[in-house]
Short mmCIF file of N, CA and C in Angstrom, two decimals:
data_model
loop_
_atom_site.label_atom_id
_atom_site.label_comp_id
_atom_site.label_asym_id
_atom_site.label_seq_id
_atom_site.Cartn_x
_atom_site.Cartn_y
_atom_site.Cartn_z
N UNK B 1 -21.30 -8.84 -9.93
CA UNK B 1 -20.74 -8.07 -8.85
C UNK B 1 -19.59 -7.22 -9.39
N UNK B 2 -19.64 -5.60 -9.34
CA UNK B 2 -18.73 -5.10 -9.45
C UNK B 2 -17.37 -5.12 -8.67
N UNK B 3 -15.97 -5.09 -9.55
CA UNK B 3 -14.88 -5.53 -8.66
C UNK B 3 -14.05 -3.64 -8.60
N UNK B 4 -14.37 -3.70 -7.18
CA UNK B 4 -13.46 -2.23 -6.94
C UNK B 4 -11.89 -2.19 -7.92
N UNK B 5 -11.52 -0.84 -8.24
CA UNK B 5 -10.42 -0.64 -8.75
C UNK B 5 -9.26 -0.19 -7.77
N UNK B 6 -7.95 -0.75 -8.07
CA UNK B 6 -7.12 -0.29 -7.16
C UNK B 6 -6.39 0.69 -7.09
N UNK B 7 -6.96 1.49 -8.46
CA UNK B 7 -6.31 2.19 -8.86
C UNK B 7 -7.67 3.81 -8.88
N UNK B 8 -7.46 4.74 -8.01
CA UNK B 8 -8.14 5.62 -7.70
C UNK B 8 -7.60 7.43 -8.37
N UNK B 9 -8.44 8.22 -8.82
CA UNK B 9 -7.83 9.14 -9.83
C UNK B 9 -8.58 10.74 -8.56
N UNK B 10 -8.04 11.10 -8.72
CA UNK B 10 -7.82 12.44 -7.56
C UNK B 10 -9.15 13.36 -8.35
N UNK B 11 -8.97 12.99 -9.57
CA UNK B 11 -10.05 14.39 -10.25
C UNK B 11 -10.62 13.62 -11.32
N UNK B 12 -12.17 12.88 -11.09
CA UNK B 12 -12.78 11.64 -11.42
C UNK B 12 -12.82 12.61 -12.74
N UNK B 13 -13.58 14.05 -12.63
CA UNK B 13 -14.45 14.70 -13.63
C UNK B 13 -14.48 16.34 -13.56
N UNK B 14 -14.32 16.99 -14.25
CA UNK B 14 -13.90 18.18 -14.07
C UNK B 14 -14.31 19.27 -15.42
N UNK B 15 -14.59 20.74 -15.54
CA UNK B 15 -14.11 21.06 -16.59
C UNK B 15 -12.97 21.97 -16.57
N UNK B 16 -11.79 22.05 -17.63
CA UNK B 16 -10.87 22.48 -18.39
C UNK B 16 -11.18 23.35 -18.91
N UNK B 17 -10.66 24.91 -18.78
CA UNK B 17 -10.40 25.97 -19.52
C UNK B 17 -9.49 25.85 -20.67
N UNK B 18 -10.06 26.67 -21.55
CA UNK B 18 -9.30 26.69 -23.06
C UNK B 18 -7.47 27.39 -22.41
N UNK B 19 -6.75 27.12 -23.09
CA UNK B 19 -4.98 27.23 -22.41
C UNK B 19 -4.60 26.73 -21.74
N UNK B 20 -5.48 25.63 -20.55
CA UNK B 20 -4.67 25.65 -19.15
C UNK B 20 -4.98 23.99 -19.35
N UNK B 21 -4.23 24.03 -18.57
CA UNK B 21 -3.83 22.17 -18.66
C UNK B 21 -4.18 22.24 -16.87
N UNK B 22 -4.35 20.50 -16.46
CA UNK B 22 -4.68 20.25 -15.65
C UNK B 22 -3.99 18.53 -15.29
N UNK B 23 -3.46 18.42 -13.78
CA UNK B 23 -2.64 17.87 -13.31
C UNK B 23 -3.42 17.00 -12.20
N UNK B 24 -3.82 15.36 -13.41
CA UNK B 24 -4.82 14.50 -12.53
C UNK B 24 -3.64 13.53 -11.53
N UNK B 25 -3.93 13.45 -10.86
CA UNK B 25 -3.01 12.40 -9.66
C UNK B 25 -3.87 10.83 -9.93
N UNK B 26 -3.24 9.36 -10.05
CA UNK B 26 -3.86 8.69 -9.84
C UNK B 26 -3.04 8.05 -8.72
N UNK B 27 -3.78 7.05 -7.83
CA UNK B 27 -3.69 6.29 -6.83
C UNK B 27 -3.66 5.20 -6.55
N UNK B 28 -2.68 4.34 -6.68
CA UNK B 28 -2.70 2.53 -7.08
C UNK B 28 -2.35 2.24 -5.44
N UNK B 29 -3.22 1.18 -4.83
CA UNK B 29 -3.29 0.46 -3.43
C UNK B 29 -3.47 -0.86 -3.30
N UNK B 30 -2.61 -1.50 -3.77
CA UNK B 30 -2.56 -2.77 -3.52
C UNK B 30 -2.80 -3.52 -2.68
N UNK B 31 -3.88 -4.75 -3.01
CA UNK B 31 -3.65 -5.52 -1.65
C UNK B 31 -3.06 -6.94 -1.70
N UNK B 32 -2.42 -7.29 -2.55
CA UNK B 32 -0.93 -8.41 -2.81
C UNK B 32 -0.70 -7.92 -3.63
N UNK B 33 1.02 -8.49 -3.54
CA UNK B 33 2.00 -8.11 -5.00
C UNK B 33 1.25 -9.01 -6.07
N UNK B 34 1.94 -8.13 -7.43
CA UNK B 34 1.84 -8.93 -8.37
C UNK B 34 1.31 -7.59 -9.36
N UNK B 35 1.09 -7.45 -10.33
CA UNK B 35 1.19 -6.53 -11.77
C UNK B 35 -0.49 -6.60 -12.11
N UNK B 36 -0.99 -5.27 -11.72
CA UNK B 36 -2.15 -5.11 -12.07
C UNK B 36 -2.05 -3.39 -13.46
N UNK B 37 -3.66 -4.20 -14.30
CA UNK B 37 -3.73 -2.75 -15.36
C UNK B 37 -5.18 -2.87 -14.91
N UNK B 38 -5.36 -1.26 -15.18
CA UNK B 38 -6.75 -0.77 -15.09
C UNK B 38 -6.84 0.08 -16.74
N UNK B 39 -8.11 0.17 -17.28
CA UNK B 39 -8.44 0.67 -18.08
C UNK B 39 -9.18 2.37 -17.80
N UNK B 40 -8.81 3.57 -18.18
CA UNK B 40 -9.70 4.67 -18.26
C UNK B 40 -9.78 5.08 -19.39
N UNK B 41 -10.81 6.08 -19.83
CA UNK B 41 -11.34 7.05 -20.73
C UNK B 41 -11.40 8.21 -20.32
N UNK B 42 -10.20 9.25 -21.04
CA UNK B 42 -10.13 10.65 -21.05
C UNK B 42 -11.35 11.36 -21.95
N UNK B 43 -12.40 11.57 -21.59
CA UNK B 43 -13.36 12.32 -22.51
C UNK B 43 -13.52 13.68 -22.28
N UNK B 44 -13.78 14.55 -24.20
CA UNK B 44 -13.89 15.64 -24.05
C UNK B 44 -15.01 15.95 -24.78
N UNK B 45 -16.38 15.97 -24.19
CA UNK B 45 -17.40 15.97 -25.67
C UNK B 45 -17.71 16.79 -26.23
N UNK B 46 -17.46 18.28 -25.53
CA UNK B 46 -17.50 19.83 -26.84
C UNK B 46 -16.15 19.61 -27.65
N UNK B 47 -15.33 18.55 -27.82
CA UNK B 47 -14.28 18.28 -28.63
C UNK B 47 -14.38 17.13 -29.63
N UNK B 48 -15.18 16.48 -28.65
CA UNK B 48 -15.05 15.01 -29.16
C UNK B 48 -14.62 14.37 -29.22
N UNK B 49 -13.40 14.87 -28.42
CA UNK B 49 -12.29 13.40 -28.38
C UNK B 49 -12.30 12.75 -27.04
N UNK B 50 -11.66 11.43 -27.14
CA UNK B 50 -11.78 10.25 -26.38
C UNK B 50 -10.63 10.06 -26.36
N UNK B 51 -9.46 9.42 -25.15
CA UNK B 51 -8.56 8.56 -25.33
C UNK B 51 -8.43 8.15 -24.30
N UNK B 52 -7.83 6.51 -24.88
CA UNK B 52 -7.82 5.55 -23.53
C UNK B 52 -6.69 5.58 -22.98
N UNK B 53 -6.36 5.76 -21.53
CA UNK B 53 -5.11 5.63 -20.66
C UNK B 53 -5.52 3.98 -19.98
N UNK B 54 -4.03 3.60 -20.06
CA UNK B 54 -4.00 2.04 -19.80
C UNK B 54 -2.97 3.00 -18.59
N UNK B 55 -3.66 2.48 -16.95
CA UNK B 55 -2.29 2.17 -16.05
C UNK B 55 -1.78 1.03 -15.89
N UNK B 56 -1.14 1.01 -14.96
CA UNK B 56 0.21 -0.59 -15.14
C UNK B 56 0.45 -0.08 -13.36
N UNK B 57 0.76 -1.17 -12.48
CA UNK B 57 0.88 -1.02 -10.88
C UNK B 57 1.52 -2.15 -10.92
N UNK B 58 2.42 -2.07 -10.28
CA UNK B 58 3.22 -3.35 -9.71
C UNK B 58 3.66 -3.18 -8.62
N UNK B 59 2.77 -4.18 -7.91
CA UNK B 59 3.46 -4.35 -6.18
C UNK B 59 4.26 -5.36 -5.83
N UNK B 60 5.41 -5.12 -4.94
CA UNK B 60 6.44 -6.10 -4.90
C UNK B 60 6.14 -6.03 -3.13
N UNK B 61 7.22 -7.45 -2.47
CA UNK B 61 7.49 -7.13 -1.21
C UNK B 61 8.53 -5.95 -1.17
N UNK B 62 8.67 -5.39 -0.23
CA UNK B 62 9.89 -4.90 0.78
C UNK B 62 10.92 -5.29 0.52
N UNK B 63 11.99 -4.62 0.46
CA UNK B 63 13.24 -5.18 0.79
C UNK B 63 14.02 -4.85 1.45
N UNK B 64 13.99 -5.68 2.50
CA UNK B 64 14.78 -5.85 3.64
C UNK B 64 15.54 -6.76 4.08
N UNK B 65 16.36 -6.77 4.60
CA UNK B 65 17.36 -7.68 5.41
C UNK B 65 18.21 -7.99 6.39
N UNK B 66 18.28 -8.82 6.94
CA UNK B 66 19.43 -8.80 8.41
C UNK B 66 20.95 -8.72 7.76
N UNK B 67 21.87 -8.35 7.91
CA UNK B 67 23.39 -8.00 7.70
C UNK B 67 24.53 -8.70 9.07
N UNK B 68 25.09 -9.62 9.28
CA UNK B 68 24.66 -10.83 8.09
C UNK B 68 23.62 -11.29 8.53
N UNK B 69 23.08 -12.95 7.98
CA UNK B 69 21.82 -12.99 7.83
C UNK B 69 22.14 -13.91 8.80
N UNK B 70 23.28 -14.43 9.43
CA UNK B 70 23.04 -15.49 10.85
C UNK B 70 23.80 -14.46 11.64
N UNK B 71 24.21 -15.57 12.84
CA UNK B 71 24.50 -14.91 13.99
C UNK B 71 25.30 -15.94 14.75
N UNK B 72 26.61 -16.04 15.08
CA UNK B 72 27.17 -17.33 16.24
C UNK B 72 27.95 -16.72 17.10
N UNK B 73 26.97 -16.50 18.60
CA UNK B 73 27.54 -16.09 19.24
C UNK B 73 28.35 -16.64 19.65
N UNK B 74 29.94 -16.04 20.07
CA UNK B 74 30.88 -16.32 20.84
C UNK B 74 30.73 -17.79 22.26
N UNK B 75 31.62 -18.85 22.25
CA UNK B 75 31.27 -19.65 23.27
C UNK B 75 31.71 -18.95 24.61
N UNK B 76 30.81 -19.15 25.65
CA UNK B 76 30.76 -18.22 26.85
C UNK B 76 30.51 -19.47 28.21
N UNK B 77 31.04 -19.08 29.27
CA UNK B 77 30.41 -19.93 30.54
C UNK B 77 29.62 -20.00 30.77
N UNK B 78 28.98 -20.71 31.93
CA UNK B 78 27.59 -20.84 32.16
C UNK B 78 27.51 -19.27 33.14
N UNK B 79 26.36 -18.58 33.05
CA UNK B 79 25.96 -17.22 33.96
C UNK B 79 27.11 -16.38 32.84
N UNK B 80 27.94 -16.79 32.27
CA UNK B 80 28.55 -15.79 31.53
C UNK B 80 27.93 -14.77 29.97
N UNK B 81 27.39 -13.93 30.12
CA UNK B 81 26.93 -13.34 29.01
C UNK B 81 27.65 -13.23 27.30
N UNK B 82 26.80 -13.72 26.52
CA UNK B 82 27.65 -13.62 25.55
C UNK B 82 26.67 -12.92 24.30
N UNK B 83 27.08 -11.42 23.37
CA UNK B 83 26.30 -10.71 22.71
C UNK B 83 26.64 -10.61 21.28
N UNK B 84 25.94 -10.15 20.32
CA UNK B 84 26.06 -10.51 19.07
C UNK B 84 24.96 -9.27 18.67
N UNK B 85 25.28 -8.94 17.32
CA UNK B 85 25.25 -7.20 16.80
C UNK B 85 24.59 -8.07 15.03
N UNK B 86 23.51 -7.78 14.49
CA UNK B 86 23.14 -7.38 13.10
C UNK B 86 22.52 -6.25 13.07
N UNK B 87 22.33 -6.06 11.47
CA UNK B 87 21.51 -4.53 10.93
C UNK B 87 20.58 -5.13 10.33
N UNK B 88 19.40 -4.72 10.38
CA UNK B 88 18.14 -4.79 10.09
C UNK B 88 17.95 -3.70 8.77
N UNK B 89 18.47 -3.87 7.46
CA UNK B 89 18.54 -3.40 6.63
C UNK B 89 17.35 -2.57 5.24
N UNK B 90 16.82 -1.62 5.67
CA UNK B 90 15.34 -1.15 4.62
C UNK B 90 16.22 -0.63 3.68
N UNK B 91 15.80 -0.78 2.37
CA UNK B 91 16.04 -0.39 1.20
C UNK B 91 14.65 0.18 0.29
N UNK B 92 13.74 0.22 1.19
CA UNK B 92 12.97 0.75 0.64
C UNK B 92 12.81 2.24 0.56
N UNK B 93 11.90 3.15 0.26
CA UNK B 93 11.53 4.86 0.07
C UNK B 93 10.79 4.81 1.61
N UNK B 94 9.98 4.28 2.30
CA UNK B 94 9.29 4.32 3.18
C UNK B 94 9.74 3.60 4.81
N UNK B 95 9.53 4.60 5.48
CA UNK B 95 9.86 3.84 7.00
C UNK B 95 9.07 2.48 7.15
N UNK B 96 9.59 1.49 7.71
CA UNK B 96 8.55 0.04 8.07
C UNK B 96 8.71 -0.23 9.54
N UNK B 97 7.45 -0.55 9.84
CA UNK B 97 8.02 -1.17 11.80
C UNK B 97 8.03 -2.59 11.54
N UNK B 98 8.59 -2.92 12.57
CA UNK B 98 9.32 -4.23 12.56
C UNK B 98 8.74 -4.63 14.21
N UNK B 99 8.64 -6.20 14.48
CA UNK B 99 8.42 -6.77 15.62
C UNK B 99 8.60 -7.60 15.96
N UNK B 100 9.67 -8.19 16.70
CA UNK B 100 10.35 -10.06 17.05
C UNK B 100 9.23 -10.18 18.06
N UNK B 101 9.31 -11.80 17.17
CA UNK B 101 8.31 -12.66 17.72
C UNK B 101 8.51 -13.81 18.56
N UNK B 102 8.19 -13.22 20.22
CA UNK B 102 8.34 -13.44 21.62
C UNK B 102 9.35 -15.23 21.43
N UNK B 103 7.89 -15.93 20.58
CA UNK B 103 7.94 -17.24 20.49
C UNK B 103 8.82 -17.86 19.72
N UNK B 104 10.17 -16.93 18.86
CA UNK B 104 10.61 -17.37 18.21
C UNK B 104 12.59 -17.50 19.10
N UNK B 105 12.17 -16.96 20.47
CA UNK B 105 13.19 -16.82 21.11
C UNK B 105 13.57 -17.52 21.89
N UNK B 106 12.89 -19.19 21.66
CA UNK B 106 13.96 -19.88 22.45
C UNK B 106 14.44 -21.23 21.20
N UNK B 107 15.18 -21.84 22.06
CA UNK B 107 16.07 -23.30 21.17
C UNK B 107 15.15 -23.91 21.42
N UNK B 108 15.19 -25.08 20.52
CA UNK B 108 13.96 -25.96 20.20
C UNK B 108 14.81 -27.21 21.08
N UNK B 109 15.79 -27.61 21.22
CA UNK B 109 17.08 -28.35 21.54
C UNK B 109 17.17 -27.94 22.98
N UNK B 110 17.49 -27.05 23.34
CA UNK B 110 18.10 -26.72 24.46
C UNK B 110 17.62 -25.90 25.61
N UNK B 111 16.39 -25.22 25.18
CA UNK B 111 15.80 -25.10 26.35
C UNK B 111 16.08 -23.35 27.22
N UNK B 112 16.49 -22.67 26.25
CA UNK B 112 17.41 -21.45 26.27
C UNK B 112 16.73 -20.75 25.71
N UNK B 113 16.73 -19.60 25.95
CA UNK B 113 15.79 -18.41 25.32
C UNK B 113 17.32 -17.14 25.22
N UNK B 114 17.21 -16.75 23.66
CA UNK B 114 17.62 -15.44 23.52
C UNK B 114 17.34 -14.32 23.86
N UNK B 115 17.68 -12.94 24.11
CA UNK B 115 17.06 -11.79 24.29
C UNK B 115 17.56 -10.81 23.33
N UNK B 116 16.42 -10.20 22.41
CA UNK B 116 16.72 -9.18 21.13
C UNK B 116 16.65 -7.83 21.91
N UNK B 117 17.43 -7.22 21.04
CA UNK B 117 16.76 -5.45 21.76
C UNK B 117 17.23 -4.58 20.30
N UNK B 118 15.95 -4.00 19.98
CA UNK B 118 14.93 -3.94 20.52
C UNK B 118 13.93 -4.82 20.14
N UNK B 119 12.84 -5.12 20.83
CA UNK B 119 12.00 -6.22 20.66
C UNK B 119 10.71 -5.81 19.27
N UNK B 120 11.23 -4.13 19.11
CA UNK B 120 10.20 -3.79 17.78
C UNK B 120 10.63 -2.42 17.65
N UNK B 121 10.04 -1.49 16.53
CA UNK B 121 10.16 -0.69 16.26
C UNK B 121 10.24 0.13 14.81
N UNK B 122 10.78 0.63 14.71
CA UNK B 122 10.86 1.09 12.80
C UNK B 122 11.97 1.56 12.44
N UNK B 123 12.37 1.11 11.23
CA UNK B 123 13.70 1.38 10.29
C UNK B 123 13.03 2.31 9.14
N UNK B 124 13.78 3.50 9.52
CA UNK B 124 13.85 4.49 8.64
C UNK B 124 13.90 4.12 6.95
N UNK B 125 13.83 4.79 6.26
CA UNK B 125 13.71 4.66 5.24
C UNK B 125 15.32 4.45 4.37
N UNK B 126 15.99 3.65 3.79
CA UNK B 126 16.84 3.80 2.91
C UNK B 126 17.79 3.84 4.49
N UNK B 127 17.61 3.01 5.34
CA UNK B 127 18.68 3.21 6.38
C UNK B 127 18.58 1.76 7.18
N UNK B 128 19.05 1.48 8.23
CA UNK B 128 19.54 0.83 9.00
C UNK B 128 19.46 0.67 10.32
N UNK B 129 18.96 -0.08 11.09
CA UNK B 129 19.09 -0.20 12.31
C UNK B 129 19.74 -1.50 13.22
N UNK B 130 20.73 -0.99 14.18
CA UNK B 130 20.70 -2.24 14.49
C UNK B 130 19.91 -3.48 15.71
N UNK B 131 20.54 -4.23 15.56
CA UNK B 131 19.66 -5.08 16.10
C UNK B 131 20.98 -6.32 17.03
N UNK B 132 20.36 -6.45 18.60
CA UNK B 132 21.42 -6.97 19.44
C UNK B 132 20.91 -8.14 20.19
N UNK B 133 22.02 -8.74 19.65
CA UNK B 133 21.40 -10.16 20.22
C UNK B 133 22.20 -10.97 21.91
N UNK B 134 21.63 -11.30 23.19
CA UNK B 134 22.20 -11.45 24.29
C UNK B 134 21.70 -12.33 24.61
N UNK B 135 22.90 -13.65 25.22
CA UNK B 135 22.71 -14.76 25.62
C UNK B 135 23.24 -15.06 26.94
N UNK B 136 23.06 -16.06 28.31
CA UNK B 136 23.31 -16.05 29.63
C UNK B 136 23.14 -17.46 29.51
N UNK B 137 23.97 -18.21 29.18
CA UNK B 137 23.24 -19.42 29.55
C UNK B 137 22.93 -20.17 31.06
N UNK B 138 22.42 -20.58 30.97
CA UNK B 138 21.97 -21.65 32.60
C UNK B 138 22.60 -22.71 32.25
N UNK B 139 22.88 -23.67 31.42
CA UNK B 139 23.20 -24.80 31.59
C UNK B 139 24.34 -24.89 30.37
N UNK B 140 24.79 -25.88 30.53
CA UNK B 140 26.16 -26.39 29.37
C UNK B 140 25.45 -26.79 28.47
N UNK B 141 26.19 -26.52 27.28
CA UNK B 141 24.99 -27.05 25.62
C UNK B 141 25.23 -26.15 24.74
N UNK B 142 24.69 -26.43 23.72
CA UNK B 142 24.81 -25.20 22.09
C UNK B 142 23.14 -25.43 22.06
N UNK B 143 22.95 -24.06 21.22
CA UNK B 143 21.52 -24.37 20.80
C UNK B 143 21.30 -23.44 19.85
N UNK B 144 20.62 -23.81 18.71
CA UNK B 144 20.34 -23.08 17.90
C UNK B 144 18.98 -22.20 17.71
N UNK B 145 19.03 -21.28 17.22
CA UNK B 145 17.89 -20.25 17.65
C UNK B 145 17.34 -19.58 16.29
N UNK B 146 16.04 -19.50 15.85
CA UNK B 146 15.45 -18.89 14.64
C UNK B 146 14.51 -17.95 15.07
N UNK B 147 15.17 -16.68 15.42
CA UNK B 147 14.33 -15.53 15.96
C UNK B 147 13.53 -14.98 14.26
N UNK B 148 12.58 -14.73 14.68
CA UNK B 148 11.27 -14.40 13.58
C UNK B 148 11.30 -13.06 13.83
N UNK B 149 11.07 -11.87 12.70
CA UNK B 149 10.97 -10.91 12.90
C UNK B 149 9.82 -10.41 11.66
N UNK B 150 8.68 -10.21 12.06
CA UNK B 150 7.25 -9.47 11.13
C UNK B 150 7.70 -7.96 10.84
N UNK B 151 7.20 -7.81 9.81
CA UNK B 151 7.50 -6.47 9.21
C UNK B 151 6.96 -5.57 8.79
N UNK B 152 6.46 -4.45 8.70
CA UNK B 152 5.09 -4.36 7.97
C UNK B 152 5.27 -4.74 6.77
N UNK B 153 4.21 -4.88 6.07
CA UNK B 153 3.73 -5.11 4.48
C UNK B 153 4.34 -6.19 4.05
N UNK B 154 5.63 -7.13 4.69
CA UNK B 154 6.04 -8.15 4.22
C UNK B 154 5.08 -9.57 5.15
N UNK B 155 4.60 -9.97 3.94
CA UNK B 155 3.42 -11.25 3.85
C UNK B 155 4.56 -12.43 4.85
N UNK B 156 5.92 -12.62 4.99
CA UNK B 156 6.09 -13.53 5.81
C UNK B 156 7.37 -13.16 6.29
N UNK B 157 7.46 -13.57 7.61
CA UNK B 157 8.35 -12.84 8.87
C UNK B 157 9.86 -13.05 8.13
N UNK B 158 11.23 -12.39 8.19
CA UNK B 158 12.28 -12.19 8.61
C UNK B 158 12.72 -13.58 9.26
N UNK B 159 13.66 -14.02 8.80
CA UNK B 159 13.97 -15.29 9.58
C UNK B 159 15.73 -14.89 9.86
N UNK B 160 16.46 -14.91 11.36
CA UNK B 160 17.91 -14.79 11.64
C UNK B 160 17.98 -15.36 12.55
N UNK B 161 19.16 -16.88 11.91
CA UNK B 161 19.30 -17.79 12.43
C UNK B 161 21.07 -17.79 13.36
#
């Protein structure tokens, strides 16, 4: 069984005029990180020459992050609102959307559900967004909370505790 390449070349086959050079694009698409090589052959046979191009692709996750990476909101009364502010930090070249996960918004302890805003959306590229966290409690208690946030292209959710 042939194994597809991940690595795709814009101009498979072509001919070249004598003086002029020509500007092949290749295309590496990963589907997990980790350091892949592909092998090609540049052939010219009214020349006769051959040479091998080795590519090299390395896919990494994303890097992203919450700023800081917890959160303790202020102690507040009961019906009294109490709010809390991180940045949802891309450092990558590319915009990513982002999406908190419904189920990750209440205390496991206490019986309390947080509210994020916004509940999804996308962080620009090489920028920042923030991200607001609002609590009301109903009853007397502490509770701790591990809101999950999916990302694109990152294989496992954002965790801000």
């Amino acid at each position: 069984r042939a194994r597809l390449s991940l690595f795709a070349c814009s101009v498979p086959s072509s001919k070249l005029n004598a003086t002029k050079h020509m500007e092949v694009l290749f295309t590496f698409i990963p589907k997990e990180t980790g350091t892949y090589r592909s092998m090609w052959q540049l052939s010219i046979p009214e020349r006769q020459v051959e040479q091998s191009l080795q590519l090299l692709g390395i896919a990494s996750e994303p890097s992203l992050c919450f700023l800081p990476n917890f959160l303790c909101l202020r102690t507040t009364l009961i019906g009294v609102r109490s709010e809390g502010k991180v940045q949802l930090v891309n450092q990558e070249e590319c915009d990513l959307k982002f999406t908190v996960d419904p189920n990750s918004l209440y205390s496991e302890t206490w019986g309390q559900a947080v509210q994020v805003l916004p509940m999804k959306g996308v962080v620009p590229a090489q920028s920042q967004i923030d991200i607001k966290l609002c609590l009301t409690p109903t009853q007397a208690g502490e509770g701790q909370f591990h809101v999950k946030v999916s990302v694109q292209l990152l294989r496992c959710p954002l965790t801000l505790d």
